[in-house]
Every structure is written in C-alpha cells, then in structure tokens.
Backbone as a chain_set.jsonl record, in Angstrom:
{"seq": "XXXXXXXXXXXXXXXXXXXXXXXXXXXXXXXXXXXXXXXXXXXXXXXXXXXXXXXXXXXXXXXXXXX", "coords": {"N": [[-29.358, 14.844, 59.753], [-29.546, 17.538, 60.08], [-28.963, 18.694, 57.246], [-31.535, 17.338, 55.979], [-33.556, 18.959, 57.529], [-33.065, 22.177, 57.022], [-33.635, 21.795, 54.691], [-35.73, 20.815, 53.982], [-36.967, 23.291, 54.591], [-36.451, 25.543, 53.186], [-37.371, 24.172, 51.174], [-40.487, 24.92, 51.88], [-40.141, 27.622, 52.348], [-39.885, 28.314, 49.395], [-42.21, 27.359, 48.59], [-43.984, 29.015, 49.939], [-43.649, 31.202, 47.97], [-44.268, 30.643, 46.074], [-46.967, 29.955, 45.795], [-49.276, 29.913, 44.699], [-49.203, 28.17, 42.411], [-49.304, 28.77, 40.007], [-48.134, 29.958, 37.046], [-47.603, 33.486, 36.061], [-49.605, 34.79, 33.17], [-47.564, 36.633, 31.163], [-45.391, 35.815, 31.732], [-45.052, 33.353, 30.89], [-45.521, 33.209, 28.161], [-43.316, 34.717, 27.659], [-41.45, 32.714, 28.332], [-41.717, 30.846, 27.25], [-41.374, 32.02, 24.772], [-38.684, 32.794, 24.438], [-37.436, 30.035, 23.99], [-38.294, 29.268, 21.799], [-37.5, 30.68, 19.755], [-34.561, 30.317, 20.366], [-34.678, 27.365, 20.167], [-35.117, 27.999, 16.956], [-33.544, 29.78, 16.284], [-31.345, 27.395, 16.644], [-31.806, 25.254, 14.696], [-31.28, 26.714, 12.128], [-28.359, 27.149, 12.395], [-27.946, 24.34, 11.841], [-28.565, 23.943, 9.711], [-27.056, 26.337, 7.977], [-24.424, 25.439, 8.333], [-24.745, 22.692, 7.418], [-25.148, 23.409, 4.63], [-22.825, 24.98, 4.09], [-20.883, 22.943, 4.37], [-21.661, 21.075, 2.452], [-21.247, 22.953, -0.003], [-18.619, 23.147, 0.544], [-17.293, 21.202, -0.402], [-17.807, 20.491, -2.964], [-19.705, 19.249, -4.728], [-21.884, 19.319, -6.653], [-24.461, 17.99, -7.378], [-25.466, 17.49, -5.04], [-25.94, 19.704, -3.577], [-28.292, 22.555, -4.85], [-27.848, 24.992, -5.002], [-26.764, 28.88, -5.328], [-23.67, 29.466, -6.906]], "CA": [[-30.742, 15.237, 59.958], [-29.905, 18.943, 60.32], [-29.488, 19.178, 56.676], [-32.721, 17.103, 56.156], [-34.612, 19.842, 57.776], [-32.836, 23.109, 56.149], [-33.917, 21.348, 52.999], [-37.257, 21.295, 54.223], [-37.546, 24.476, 55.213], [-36.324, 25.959, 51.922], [-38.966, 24.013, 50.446], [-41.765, 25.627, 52.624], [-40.193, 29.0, 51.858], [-40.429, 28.577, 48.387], [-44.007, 26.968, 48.433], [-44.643, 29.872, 49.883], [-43.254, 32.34, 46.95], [-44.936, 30.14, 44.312], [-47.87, 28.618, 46.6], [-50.249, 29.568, 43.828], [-49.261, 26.687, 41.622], [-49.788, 29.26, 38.306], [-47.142, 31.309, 36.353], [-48.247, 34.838, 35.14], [-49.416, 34.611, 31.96], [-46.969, 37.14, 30.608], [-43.636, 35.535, 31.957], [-44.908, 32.028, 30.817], [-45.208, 33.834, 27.382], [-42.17, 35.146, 27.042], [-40.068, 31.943, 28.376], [-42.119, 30.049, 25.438], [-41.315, 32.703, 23.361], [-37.1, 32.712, 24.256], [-37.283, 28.687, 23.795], [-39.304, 28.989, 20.555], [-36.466, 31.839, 19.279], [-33.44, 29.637, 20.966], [-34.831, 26.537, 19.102], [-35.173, 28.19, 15.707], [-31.496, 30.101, 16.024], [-30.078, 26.464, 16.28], [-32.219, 24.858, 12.936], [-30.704, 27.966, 11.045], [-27.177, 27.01, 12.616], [-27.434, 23.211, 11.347], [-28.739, 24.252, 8.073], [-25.933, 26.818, 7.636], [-23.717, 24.235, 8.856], [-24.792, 21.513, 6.232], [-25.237, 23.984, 3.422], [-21.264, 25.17, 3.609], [-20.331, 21.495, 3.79], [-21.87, 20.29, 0.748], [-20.647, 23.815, -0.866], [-16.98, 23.128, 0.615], [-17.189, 19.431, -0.579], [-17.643, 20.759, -4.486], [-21.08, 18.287, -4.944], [-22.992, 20.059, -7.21], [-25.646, 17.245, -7.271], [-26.126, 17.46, -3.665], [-26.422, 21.226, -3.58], [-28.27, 23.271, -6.727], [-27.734, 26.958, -4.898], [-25.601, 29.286, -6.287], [-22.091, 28.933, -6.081]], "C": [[-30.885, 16.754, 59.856], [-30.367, 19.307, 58.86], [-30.514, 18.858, 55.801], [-34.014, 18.627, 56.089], [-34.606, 21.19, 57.666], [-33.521, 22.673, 55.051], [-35.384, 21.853, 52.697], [-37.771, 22.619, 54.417], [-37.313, 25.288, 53.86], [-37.595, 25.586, 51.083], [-40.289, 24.666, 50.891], [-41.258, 26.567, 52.276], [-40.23, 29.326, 50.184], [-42.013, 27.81, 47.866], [-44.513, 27.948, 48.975], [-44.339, 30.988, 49.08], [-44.229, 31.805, 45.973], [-46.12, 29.436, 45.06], [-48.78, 28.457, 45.6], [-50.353, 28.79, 43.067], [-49.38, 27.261, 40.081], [-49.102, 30.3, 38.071], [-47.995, 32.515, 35.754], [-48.484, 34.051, 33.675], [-48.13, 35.473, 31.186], [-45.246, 36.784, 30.507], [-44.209, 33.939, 31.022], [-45.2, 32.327, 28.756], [-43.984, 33.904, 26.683], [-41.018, 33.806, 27.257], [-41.015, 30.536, 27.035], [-41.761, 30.818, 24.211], [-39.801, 32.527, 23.059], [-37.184, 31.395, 23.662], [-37.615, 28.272, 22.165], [-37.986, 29.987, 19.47], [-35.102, 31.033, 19.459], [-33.395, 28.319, 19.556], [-34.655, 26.808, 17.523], [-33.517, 28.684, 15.046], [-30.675, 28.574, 16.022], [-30.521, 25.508, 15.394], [-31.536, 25.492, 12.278], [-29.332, 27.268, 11.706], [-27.38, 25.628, 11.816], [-27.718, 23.522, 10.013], [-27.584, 25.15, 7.479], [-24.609, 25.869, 7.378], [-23.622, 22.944, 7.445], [-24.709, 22.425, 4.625], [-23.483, 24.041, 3.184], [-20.471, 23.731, 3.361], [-20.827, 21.393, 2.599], [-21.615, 21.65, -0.297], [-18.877, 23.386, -1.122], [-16.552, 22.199, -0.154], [-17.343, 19.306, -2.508], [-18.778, 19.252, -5.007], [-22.274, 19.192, -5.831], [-24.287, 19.231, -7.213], [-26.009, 16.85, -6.03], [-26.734, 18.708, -3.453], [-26.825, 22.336, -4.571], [-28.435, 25.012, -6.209], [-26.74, 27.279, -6.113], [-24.182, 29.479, -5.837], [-21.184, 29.828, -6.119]], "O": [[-31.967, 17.29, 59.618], [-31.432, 19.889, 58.652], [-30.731, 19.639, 54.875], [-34.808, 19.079, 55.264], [-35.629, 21.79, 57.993], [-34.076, 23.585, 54.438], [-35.96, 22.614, 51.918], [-38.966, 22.909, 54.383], [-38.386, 25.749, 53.47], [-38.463, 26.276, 50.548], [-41.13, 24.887, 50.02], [-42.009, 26.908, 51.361], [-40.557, 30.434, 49.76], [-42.612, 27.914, 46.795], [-45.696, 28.075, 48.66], [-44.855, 32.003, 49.548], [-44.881, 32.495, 45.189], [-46.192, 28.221, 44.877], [-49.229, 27.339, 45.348], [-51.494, 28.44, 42.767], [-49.515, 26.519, 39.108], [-49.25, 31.39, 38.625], [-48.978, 32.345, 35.031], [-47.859, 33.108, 33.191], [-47.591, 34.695, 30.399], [-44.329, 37.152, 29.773], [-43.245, 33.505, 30.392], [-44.962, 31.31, 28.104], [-43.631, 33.425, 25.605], [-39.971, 33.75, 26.611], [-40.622, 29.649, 26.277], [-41.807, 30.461, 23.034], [-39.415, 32.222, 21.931], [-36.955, 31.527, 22.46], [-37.273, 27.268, 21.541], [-37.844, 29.602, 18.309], [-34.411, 31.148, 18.447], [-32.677, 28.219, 18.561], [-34.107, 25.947, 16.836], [-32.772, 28.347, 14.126], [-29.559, 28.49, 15.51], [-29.633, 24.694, 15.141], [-30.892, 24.761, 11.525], [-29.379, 26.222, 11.059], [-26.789, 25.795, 10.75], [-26.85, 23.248, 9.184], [-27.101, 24.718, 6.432], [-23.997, 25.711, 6.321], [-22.662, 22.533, 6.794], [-24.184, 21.921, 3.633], [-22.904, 23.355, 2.341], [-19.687, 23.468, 2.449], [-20.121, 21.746, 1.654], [-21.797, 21.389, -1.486], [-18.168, 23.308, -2.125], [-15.424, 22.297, -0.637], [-17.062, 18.312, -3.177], [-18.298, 18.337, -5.676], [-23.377, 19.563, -5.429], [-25.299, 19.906, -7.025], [-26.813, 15.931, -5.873], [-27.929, 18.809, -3.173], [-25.951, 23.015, -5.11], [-28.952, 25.945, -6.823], [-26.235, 26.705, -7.077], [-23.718, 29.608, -4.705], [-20.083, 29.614, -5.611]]}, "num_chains": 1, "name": "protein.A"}
C-alpha cells in the first residue's frame, strides 16, 4: 500500500507541473519537427540500403543508375 500511495503522489506532483493539459506551441513544434527529420533519415537509410544491394547483386534490369 505504501508504494500505492508514493505512486499517487508522484502523479499529483506531476499533474501539477503539466496541470494545464497543453504543450507550448514551440516545443510541440520542434518534437514534430525531430520525428518528421528522424523518420525521413531512416527512408534515406532503406533506400540506400536497397539501392547498394541491387548494385552489389550485378542486376542491371532491376537497377538503371549509373554504375
């Protein structure tokens, strides 16, 4: 039960840091903006990724870059 009601109490001290219920606009911004930057750095990794395979793999009719 004790740590029941530590638990609780943590929760009341952070309902009261965040009681307003509404992120800045400027932080809620920027952690859409890392996620949106995060996401795109790991498209570019699988595409890198698949491009050197089908280079390594000597498929010219899979891949028409240059070689």
């Amino acid at each position: 039960m004790e740590h029941a009601n530590r638990l609780d109490g943590l929760f009341v001290q952070v309902e009261a840091e965040f009681g307003s219920g509404r992120a800045d606009e400027m932080a809620t911004f920027v952690g859409a903006l890392t996620i949106l930057l995060r996401e795109g750095v790991e498209a570019l990794l699988i595409i890198v990724a698949m491009v050197a395979f089908l280079r390594k793999s000597n498929r010219p009719d899979a891949y028409s870059g240059p070689t």
